[in-house]
Coordinates of C-alpha atoms in Angstrom, one line a residue:
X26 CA 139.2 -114.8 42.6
X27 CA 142.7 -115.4 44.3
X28 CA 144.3 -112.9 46.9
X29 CA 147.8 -111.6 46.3
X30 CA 148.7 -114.6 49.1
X31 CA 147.3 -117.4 47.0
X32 CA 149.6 -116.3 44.3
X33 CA 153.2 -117.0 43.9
X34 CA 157.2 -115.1 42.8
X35 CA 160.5 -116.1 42.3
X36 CA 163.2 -114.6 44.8
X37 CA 165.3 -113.5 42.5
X38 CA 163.1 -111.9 39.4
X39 CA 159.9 -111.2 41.7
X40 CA 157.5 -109.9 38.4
X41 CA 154.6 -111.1 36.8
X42 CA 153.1 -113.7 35.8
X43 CA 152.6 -115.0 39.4
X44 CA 152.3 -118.5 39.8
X45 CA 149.3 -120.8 41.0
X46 CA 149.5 -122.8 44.5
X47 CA 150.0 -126.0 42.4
X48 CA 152.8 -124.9 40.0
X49 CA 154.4 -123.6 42.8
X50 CA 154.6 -126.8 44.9
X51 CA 155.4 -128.8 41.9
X52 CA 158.3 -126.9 40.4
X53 CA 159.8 -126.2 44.5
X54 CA 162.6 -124.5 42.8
X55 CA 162.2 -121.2 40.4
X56 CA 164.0 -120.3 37.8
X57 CA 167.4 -119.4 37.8
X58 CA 167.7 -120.5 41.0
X59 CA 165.3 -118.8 43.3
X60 CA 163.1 -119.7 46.0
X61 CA 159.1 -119.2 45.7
X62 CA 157.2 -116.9 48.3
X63 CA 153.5 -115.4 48.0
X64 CA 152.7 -112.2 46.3
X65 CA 151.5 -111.2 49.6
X66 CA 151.4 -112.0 53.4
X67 CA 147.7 -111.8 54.6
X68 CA 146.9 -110.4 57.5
X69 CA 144.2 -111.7 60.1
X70 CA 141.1 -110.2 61.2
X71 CA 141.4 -108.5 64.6
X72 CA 139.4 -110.9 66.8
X73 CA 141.3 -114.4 65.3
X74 CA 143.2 -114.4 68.3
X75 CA 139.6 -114.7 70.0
X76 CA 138.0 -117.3 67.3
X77 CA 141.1 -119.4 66.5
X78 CA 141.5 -119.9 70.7
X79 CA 139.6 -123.3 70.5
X80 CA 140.7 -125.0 67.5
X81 CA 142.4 -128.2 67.1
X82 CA 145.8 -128.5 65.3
X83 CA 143.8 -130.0 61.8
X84 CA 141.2 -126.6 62.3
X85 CA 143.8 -124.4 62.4
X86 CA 146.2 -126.0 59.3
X87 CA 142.5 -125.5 57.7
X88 CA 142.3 -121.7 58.2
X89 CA 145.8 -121.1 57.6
X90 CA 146.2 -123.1 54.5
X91 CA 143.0 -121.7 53.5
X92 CA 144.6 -118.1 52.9
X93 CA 147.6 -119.2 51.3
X94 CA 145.6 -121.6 48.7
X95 CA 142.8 -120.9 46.4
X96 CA 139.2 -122.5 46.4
X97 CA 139.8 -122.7 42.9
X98 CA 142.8 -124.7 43.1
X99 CA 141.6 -127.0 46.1
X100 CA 138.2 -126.9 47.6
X101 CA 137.2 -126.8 51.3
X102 CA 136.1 -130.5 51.0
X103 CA 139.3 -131.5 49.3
X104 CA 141.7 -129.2 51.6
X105 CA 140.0 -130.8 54.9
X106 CA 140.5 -134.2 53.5
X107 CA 144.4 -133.5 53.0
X108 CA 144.9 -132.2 56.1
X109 CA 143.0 -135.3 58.1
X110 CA 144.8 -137.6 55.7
X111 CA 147.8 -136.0 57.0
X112 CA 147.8 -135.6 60.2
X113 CA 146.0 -139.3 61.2
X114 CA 149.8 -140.6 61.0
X115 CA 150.6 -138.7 64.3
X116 CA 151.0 -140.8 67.6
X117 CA 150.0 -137.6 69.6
X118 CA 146.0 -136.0 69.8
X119 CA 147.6 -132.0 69.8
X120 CA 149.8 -133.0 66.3
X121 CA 152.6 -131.1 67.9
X122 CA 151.8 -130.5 72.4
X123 CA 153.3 -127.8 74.2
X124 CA 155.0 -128.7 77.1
X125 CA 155.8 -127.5 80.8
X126 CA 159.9 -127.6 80.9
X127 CA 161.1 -125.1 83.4
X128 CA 158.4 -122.8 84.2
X129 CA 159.8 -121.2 87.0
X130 CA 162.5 -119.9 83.9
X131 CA 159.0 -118.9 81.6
X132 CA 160.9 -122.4 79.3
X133 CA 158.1 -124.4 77.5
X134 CA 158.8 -126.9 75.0
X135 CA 157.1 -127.5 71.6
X136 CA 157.4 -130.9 70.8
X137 CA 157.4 -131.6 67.1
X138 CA 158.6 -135.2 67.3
X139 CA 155.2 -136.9 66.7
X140 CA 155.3 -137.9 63.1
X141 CA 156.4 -141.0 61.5
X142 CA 159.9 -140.6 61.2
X143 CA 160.3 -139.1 64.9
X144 CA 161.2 -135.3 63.6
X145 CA 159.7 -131.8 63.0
X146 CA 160.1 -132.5 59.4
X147 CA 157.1 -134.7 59.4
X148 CA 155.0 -132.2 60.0
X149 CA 155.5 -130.6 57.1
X150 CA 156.3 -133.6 54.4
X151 CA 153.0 -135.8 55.9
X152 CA 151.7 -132.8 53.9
X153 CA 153.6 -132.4 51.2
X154 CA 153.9 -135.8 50.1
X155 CA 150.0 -135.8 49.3
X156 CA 149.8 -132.7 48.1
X157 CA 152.3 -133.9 45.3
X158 CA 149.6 -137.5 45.0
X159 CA 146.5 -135.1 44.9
X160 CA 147.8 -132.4 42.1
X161 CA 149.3 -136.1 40.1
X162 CA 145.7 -137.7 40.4
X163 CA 143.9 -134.7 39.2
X164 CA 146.3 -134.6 36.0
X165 CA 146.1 -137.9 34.5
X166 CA 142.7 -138.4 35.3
X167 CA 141.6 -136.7 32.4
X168 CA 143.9 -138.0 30.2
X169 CA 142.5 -139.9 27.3
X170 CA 143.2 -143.6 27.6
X171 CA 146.9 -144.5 26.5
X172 CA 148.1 -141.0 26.4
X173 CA 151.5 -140.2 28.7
X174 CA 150.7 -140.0 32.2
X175 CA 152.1 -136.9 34.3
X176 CA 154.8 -138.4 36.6
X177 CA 157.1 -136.5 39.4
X178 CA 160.7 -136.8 40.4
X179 CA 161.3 -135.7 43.4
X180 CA 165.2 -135.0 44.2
X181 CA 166.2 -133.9 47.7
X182 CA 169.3 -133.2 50.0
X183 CA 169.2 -134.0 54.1
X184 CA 171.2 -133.6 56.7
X185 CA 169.2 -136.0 58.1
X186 CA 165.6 -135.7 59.0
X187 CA 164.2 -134.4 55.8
X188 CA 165.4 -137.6 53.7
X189 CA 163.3 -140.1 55.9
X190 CA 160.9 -137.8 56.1
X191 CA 160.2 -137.5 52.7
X192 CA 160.5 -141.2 52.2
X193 CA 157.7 -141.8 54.5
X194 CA 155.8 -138.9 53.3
X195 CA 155.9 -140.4 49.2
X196 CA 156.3 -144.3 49.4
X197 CA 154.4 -146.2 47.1
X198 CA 153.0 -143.0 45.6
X199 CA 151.6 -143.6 42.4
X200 CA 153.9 -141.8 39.4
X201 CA 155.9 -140.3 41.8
X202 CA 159.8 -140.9 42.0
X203 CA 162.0 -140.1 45.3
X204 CA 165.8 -139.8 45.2
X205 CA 167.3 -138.6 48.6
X206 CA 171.1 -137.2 48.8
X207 CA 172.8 -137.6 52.2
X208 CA 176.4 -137.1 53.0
X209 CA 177.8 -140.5 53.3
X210 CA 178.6 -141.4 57.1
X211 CA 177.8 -138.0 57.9
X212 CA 174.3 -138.4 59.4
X213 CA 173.1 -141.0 62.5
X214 CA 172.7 -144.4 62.6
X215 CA 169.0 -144.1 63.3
X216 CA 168.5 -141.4 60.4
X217 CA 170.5 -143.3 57.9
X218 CA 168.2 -146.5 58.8
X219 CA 165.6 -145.2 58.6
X220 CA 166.2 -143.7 55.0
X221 CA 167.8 -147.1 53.7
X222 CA 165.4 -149.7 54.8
X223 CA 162.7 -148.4 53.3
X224 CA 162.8 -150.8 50.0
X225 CA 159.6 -149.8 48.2
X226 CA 160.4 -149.5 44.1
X227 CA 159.9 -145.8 43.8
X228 CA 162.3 -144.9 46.8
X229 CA 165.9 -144.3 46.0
X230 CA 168.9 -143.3 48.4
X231 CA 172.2 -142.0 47.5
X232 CA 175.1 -141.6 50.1
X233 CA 177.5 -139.4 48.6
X234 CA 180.8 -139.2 49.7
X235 CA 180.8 -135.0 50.4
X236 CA 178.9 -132.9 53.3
X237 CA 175.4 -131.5 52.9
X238 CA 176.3 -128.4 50.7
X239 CA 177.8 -130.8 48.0
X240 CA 174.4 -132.5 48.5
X241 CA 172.3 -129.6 48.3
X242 CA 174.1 -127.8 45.6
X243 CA 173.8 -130.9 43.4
X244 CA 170.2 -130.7 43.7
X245 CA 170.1 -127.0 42.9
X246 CA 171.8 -127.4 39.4
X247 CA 169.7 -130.3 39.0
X248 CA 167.2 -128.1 39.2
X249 CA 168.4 -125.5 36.9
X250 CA 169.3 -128.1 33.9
X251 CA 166.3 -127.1 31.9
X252 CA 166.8 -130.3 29.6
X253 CA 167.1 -132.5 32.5
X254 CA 164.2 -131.1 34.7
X255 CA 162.1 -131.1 31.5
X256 CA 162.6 -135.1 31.0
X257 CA 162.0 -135.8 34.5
X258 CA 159.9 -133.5 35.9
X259 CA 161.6 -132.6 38.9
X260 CA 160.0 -131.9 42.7
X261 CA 161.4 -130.2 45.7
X262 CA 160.8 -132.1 48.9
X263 CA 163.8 -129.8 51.0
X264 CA 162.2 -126.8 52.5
X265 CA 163.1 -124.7 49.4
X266 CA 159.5 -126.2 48.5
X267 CA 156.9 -123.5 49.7
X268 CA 154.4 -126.2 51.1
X269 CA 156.8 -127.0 53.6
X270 CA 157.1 -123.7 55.0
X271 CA 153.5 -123.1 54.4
X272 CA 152.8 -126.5 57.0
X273 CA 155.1 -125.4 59.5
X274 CA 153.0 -122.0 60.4
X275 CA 150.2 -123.9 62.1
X276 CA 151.9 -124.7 64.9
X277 CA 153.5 -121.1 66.1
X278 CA 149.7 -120.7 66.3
X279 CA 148.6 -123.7 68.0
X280 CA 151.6 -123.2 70.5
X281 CA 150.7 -119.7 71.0
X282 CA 146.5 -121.0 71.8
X283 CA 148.1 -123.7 74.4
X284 CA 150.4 -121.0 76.0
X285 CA 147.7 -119.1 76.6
X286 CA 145.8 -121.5 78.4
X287 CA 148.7 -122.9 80.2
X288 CA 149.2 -119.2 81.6
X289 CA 145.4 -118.3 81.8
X290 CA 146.3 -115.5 79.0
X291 CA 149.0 -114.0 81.1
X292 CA 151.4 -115.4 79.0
X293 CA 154.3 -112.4 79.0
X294 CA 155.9 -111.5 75.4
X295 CA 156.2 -114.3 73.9
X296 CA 159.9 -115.1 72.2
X297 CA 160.1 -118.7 70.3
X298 CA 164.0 -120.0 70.1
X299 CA 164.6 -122.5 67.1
X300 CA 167.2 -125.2 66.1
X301 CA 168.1 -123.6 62.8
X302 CA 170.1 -124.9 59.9
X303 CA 168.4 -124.2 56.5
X304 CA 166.5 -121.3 58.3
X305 CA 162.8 -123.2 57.3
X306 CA 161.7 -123.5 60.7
X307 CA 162.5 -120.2 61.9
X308 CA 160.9 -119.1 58.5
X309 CA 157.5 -120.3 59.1
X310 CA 157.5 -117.9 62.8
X311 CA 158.1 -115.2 60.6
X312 CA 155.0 -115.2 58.5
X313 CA 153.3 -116.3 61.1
X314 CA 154.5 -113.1 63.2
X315 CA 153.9 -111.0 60.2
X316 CA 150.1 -112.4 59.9
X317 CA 149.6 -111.0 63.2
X318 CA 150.4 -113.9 65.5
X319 CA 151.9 -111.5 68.9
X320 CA 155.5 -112.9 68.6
X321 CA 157.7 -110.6 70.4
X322 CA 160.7 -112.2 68.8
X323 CA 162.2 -115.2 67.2
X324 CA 165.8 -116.1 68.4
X325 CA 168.1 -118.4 66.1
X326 CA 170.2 -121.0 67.6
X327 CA 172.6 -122.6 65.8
X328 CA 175.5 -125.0 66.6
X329 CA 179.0 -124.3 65.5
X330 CA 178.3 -123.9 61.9
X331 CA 177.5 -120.3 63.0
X332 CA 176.8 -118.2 59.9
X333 CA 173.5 -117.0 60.6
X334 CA 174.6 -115.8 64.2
X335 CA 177.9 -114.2 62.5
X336 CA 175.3 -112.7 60.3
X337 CA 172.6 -111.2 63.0
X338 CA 175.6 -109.6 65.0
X339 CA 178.0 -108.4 61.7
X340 CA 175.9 -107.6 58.8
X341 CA 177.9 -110.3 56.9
X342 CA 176.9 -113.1 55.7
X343 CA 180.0 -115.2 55.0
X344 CA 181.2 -118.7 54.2
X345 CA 184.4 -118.9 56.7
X346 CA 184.5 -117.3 59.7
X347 CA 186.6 -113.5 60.0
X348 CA 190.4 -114.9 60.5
X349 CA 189.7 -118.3 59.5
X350 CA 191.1 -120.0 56.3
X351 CA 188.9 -123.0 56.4
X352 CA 186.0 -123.4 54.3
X353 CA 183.7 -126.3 55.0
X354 CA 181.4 -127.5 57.6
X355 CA 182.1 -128.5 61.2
X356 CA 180.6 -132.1 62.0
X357 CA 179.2 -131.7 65.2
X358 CA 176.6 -133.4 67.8
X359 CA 174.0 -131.6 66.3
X360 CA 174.3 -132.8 62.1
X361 CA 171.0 -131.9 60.8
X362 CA 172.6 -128.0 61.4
X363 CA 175.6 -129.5 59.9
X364 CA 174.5 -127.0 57.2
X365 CA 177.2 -123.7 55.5
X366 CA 174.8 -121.8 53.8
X367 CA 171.4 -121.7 54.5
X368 CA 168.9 -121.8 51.6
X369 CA 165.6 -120.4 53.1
X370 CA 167.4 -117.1 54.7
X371 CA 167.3 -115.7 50.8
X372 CA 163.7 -115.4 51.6
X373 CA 164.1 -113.9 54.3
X374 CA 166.6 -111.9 52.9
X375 CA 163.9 -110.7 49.4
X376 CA 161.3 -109.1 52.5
X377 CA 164.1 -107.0 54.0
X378 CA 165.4 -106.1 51.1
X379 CA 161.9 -105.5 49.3
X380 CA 160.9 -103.0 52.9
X381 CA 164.1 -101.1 53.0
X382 CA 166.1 -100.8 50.0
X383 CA 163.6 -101.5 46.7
X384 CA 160.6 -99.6 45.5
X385 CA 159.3 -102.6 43.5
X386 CA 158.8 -106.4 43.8
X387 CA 161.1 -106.1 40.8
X388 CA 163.9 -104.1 42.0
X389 CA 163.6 -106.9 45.0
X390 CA 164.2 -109.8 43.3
X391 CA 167.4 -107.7 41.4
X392 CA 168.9 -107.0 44.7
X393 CA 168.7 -110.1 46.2
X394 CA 169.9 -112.1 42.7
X395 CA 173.0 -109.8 43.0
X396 CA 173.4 -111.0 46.7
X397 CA 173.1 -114.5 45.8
X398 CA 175.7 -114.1 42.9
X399 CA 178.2 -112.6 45.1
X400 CA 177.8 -115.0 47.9
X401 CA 178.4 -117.7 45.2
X402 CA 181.6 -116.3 43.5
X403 CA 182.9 -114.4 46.7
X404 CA 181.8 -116.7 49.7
X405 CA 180.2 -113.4 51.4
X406 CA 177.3 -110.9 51.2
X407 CA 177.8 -107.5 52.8
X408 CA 174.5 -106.3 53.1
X409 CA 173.5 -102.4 54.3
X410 CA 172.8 -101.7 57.6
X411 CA 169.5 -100.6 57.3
X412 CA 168.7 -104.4 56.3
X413 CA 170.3 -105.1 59.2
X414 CA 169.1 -103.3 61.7
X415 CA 165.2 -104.0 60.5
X416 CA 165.8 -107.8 60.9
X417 CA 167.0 -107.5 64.3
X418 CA 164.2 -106.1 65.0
X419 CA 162.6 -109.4 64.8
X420 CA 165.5 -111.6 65.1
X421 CA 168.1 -112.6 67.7
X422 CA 170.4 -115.3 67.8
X423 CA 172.8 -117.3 69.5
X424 CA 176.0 -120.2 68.7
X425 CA 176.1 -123.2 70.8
X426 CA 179.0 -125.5 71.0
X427 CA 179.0 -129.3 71.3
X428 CA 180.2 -129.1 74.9
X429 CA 177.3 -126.7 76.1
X430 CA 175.2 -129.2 74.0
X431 CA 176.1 -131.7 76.0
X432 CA 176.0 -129.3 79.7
X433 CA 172.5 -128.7 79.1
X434 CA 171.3 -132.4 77.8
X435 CA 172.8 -133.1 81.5
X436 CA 171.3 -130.3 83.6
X437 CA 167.9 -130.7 81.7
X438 CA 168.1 -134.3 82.6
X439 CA 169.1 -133.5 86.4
X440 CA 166.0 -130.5 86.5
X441 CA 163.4 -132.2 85.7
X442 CA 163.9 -135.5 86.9
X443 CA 164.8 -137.6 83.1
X444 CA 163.8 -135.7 80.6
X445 CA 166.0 -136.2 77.7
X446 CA 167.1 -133.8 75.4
X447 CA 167.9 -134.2 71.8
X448 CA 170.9 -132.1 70.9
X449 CA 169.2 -130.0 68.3
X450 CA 166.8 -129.1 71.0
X451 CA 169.2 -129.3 73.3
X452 CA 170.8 -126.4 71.0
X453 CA 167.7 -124.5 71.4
X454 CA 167.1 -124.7 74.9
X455 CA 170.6 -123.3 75.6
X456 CA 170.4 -120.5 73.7
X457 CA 166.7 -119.8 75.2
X458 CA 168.1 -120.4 78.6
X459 CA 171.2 -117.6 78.2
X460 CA 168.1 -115.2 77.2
X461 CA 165.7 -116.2 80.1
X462 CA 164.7 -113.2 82.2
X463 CA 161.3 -111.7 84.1
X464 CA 160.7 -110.1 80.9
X465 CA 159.2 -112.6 78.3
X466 CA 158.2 -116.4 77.9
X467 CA 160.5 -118.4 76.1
X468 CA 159.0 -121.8 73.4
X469 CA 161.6 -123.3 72.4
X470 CA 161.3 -126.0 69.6
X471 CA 162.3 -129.9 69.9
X472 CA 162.9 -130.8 66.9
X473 CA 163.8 -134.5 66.7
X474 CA 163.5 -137.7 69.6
X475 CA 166.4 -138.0 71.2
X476 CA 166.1 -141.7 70.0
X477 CA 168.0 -140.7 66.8
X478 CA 171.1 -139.3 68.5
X479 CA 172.7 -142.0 70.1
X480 CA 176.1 -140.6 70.7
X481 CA 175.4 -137.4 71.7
X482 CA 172.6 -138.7 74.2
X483 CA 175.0 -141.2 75.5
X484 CA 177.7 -138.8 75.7
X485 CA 176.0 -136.6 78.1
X486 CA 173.6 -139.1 80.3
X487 CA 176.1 -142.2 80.2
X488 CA 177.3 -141.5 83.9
X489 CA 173.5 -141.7 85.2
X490 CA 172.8 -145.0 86.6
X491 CA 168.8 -143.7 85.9
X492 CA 169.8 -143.6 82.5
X493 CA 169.5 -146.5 79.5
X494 CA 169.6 -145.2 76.1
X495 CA 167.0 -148.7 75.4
X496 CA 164.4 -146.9 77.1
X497 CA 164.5 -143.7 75.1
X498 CA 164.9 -145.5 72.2
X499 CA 161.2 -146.4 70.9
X500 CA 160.0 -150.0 69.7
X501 CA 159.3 -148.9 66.4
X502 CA 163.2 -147.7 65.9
X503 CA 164.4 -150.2 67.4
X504 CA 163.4 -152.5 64.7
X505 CA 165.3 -151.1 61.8
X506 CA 168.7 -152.7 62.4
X507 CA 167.1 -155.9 61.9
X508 CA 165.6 -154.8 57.9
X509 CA 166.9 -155.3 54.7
X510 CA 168.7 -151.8 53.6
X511 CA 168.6 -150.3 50.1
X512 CA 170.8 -147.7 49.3
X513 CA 173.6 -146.3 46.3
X514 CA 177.1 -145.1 46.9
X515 CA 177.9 -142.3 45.2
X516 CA 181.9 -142.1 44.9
X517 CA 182.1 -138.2 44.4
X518 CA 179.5 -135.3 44.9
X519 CA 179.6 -134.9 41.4
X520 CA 176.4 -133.5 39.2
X521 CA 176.8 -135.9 36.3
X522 CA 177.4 -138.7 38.5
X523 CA 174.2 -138.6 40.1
X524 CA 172.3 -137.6 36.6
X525 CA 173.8 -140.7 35.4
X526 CA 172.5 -142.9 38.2
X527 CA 169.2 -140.9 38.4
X528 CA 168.4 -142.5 34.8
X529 CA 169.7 -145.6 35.5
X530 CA 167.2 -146.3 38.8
X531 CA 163.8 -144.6 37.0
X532 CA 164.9 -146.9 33.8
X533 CA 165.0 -150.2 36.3
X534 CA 162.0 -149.1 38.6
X535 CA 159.6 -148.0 35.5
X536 CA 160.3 -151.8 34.0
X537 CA 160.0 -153.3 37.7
X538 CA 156.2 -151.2 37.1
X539 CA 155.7 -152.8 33.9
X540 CA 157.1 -156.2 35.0
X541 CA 154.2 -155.7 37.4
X542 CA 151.4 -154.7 35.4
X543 CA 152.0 -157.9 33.2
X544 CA 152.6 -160.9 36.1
X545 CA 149.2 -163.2 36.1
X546 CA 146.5 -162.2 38.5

C-alpha cells in the first residue's frame, strides 16, 4: 500500500485521482500546465539523523527515494540497481564531496561537478535518464510480438547544463527520443559542445534564435498540445520533471552527514546558499528541510536576472524590474541563471499557498492557477503578505552582479591559494560570504567546473601569472573542439517551427532504426 508521498498532484488542480511514481515521471508536465509534487512530504523517524550518519551517497539516494517511490512500482532490488547504475558514471567516491573553503568564515563547498557532463545537473538526469529506460523496458516487454512498442520523446529547454546533461543521461536509449532547445549563441562554448557533438541517432539539438524563456515556453505548449503530446508521447527532462527534484535531495543530506564530521557535530545552524535560476536546486533543500533535515535556512543567490530576490524582499513577483521598461533577460557571466521566470518556484509557491491561504489541496491548486494566469497575462503576481512572510521564514536571498562575480572568482583564487571558481558558484559564494557571521555555517553549492566558463574565468584570473585556463580545463573537455558537431538552427522561437522539425527528425531517425534492423549481419 502507497503513502500519501508515493503518490502524486498537479499544481494547479491538486484533487484526486493521484498519480503513480511512474506516470508522474513520464508525463513531467500536468495538465494545463502544472508542475507535479507528492500528496505528501514524509517525515523521518527521530533517530535518522543517528542511523543515516554512516551511509554512503548510493545508501542514502536508497532511503530517500525509497519514501517517495512505491515497492509496488519499483522494488528494493530494482531501485538499488538504478541507483548504482547511476551513480558508477561519477569520477568522485562521495558522488558529490564537501569541501573545506574558508573555514575560518564557517564557508564549505558542495561540489556537484562530478558527473559526466561536469555540472550539478548530472546528478539528477544520471537518474532520470534510466528511470525513463527502466519504466520503457518494463512496457514493451509484454507486448505480444509485432504489436506497437511504447516509445518516449523527451523535449527539453537549457540554459546550458541541463541540455548535455540530458544528452548524456539518454543516448542510445532504446525507444527513447531527445530533442534539446538552447538559445542560439547564448550558452558557452564548452556547453554548446558538449550538446552538439554528441551524434548518436536518437539525440537532437535545436539552437534557436531567442533566450531561454522563448525556449522554455515552447516546450510548455508543447506540452499542453494534447494531439501532439498524444502522437509523440512527450517526456520532461527540465527540472519541471519530479525525478529531478526527487535526486537532488540526497545530497542536502549527505552534505549535512560530512559537515557533521568535518565539525565533530558542532556544526552551528546550518544555512545552504544556492546558484538559483529555475529554483530546482534550491527546491530539493526545501523538502529536504521539511523531512526534518536541521536546515536553518536556505538563501537564493541569483545574478542579475533578479526576480526571485525582488520577490523575497517585495512580495512581487514580477517580469521587469519597478521603473524599468524592459522586459527580457540580461546575458550575464553566469547564463545557466540567464533565466526570467522561474518554473519550479510555482511549487514552491502551491505549499505556501496550501499552509496559509487554502483549506483544501483543492482550493490550493485554484489559488495558485490564478497566480500563474495573472503572471502570464499581467507579467506580475502580487501575492498576500502572509505568503510572504511564511517563506522568509525559510528563505533569504541575495542579487549578485557580474562584476562582484568576477571580485570574488579573484579573492577566492588569492585565499586559498588557486582554487577556481565557476561563476555560478562564484554567485553563491558571494552571496554566502555578505551573510557570514559567528552565528551559522554556511554550504554553499558549486554547481558547474569552472572548465565550462571560459570567459568569465579568464576575465577574472587572466592577470595571474599562476593562472592557465589549460590547466583547469579537463582532458576529457578538451577533446570536443576536435568532434564532428550535430545540431539544427531554428530561425525563430516559434512553436510550429519546432513541431515541424520535431516530425521531420523522429521520421528520418525511426528509418535510420529500420535501415538498421535490415543491413546484413
Amino acid at each position: 500500500m502507497s503513502n500519501l508521498s508515493q503518490k502524486y498532484l498537479s499544481t494547479r488542480s491538486s484533487g484526486k485521482p493521484y498519480l503513480s511514481f511512474e506516470a508522474t515521471v513520464l508525463r513531467g508536465l500536468a495538465p494545463g500546465g502544472g508542475l507535479f509534487i507528492p500528496a505528501g512530504i514524509p517525515k523521518l523517524p527521530s533517530d535518522f539523523l543517528e542511523k543515516w550518519k554512516n551511509l554512503s551517497f548510493e545508501e542514502l539516494a536508497f532511503e530517500i527515494f525509497s519514501l517517495y517511490i512505491s515497492r509496488e512500482e519499483i522494488s528494493e532490488l530494482e531501485l538499488k540497481e538504478l541507483i548504482s547504475k547511476s551513480y558508477s558514471t561519477f569520477r568522485s567516491q562521495d558522488v558529490t564531496p564537501l569541501q573545506d573553503l574558508l573555514v575560518e568564515r564557517g564557508l564549505y563547498l558542495l561540489e556537484l561537478f562530478h558527473g559526466p557532463t561536469y555540472a550539478f545537473k548530472d546528478v539528477a538526469l544520471q537518474f532520470v535518464g534510466n528511470l525513463f529506460e527502466f519504466f520503457l523496458k518494463r512496457q514493451n516487454a509484454v507486448k505480444a510480438e509485432g504489436e506497437k512498442r511504447e516509445r518516449l520523446t523527451v523535449v527539453g529547454a537549457t540554459s546550458g547544463d541541463t541540455g548535455s546533461a540530458a544528452i548524456y543521461g539518454l543516448r542510445n536509449k532504446q525507444d527513447i527520443s531527445i530533442f534539446i532547445l538552447h538559445p542560439y549563441g547564448k550558452v558557452s562554448p564548452i556547453q554548446e559542445l558538449q550538446m552538439t557533438t554528441v551524434t548518436d541517432d536518437n539525440v537532437h539539438n535545436f539552437a534557436v534564435k531567442g533566450d531561454f524563456d522563448d525556449c522554455q515556453d515552447i516546450v510548455k505548449t508543447l506540452f499542453d498540445d494534447v494531439e501532439f503530446n498524444s502522437k509523440y508521447h512527450l517526456g520532461a527532462v527540465n527540472s519541471i520533471n519530479w525525478a529531478r527534484i526527487l535526486a537532488q535531495i540526497t545530497y542536502y543530506f549527505y552534505s549535512y552527514f560530512r559537515l557533521q564530521e568535518k565539525t565533530s557535530g558542532l556544526a552551528k545552524p546550518i544555512r545552504y546558499v544556492v546558484p538559483t535560476g529555475n529554483f530546482g536546486d534550491i527546491l530539493a533543500g526545501f523538502y529536504a528541510k521539511r523531512m526534518g533535515l536541521p536546515i536553518d535556512k536556505l538563501i537564493v543567490a541569483t545574478n542579475e536576472n533578479d526576480i526571485l530576490d525582488r520577490f523575497w524582499k517585495s512580495g512581487v513577483y514580477e517580469k521587469k524590474a519597478p521603473g524599468s521598461d524592459v522586459v527580457g533577460v540580461k546575458e550575464t557571466l553566469s547564463p545557466a541563471m540567464d533565466i526570467l521566470i522561474s518554473s519550479n518556484f510555482e511549487r514552491l509557491l502551491w505549499y505556501l499557498a496550501r499552509e496559509q491561504l487554502a483549506t483544501t489541496n483543492e482550493e490550493a491548486g485554484e489559488i495558485l492557477m490564478k497566480w500563474m494566469i495573472d503572471l502570464k497575462t499581467t507579467g506580475r503576481v502580487v501575492v498576500p503578505q502572509a505568503v510572504v512572510e511564511a517563506g522568509r521564514k525559510e528563505f533569504g536571498s541575495e542579487s549578485v552582479s557580474d562584476e562582484q562575480t568576477v571580485e570574488t572568482i579573484k579573492d577566492i583564487y588569492v585565499k586559498t591559494k588557486g582554487y577556481v571558481l565557476d561563476p555560478h558558484t562564484s554567485v553563491g559564494v558571494t552571496a554566502s560570504l555578505r551573510h557570514a557571521d559567528s552565528r551559522a555555517t554556511y554550504v554553499s553549492l558549486s554547481t558547474a567546473h569552472p572548465a565550462k566558463f571560459a570567459d568569465a574565468v579568464d576575465k577574472a584570473l587572466k592577470s595571474f601569472e599562476t593562472y592557465s585556463f589549460d590547466n583547469v580545463l579537463p582532458d576529457a573537455l578538451k577533446v570536443l573542439s576536435t568532434l564532428p558537431k550535430k545540431v539544427t538552427v531554428i530561425e525563430q522561437a516559434d512553436k510550429e517551427l519546432v513541431k515541424k522539425h520535431i516530425e521531420e527528425e523522429i521520421k528520418a531517425e525511426r528509418s535510420s532504426q529500420l535501415d538498421g534492423l535490415s543491413d546484413p549481419v
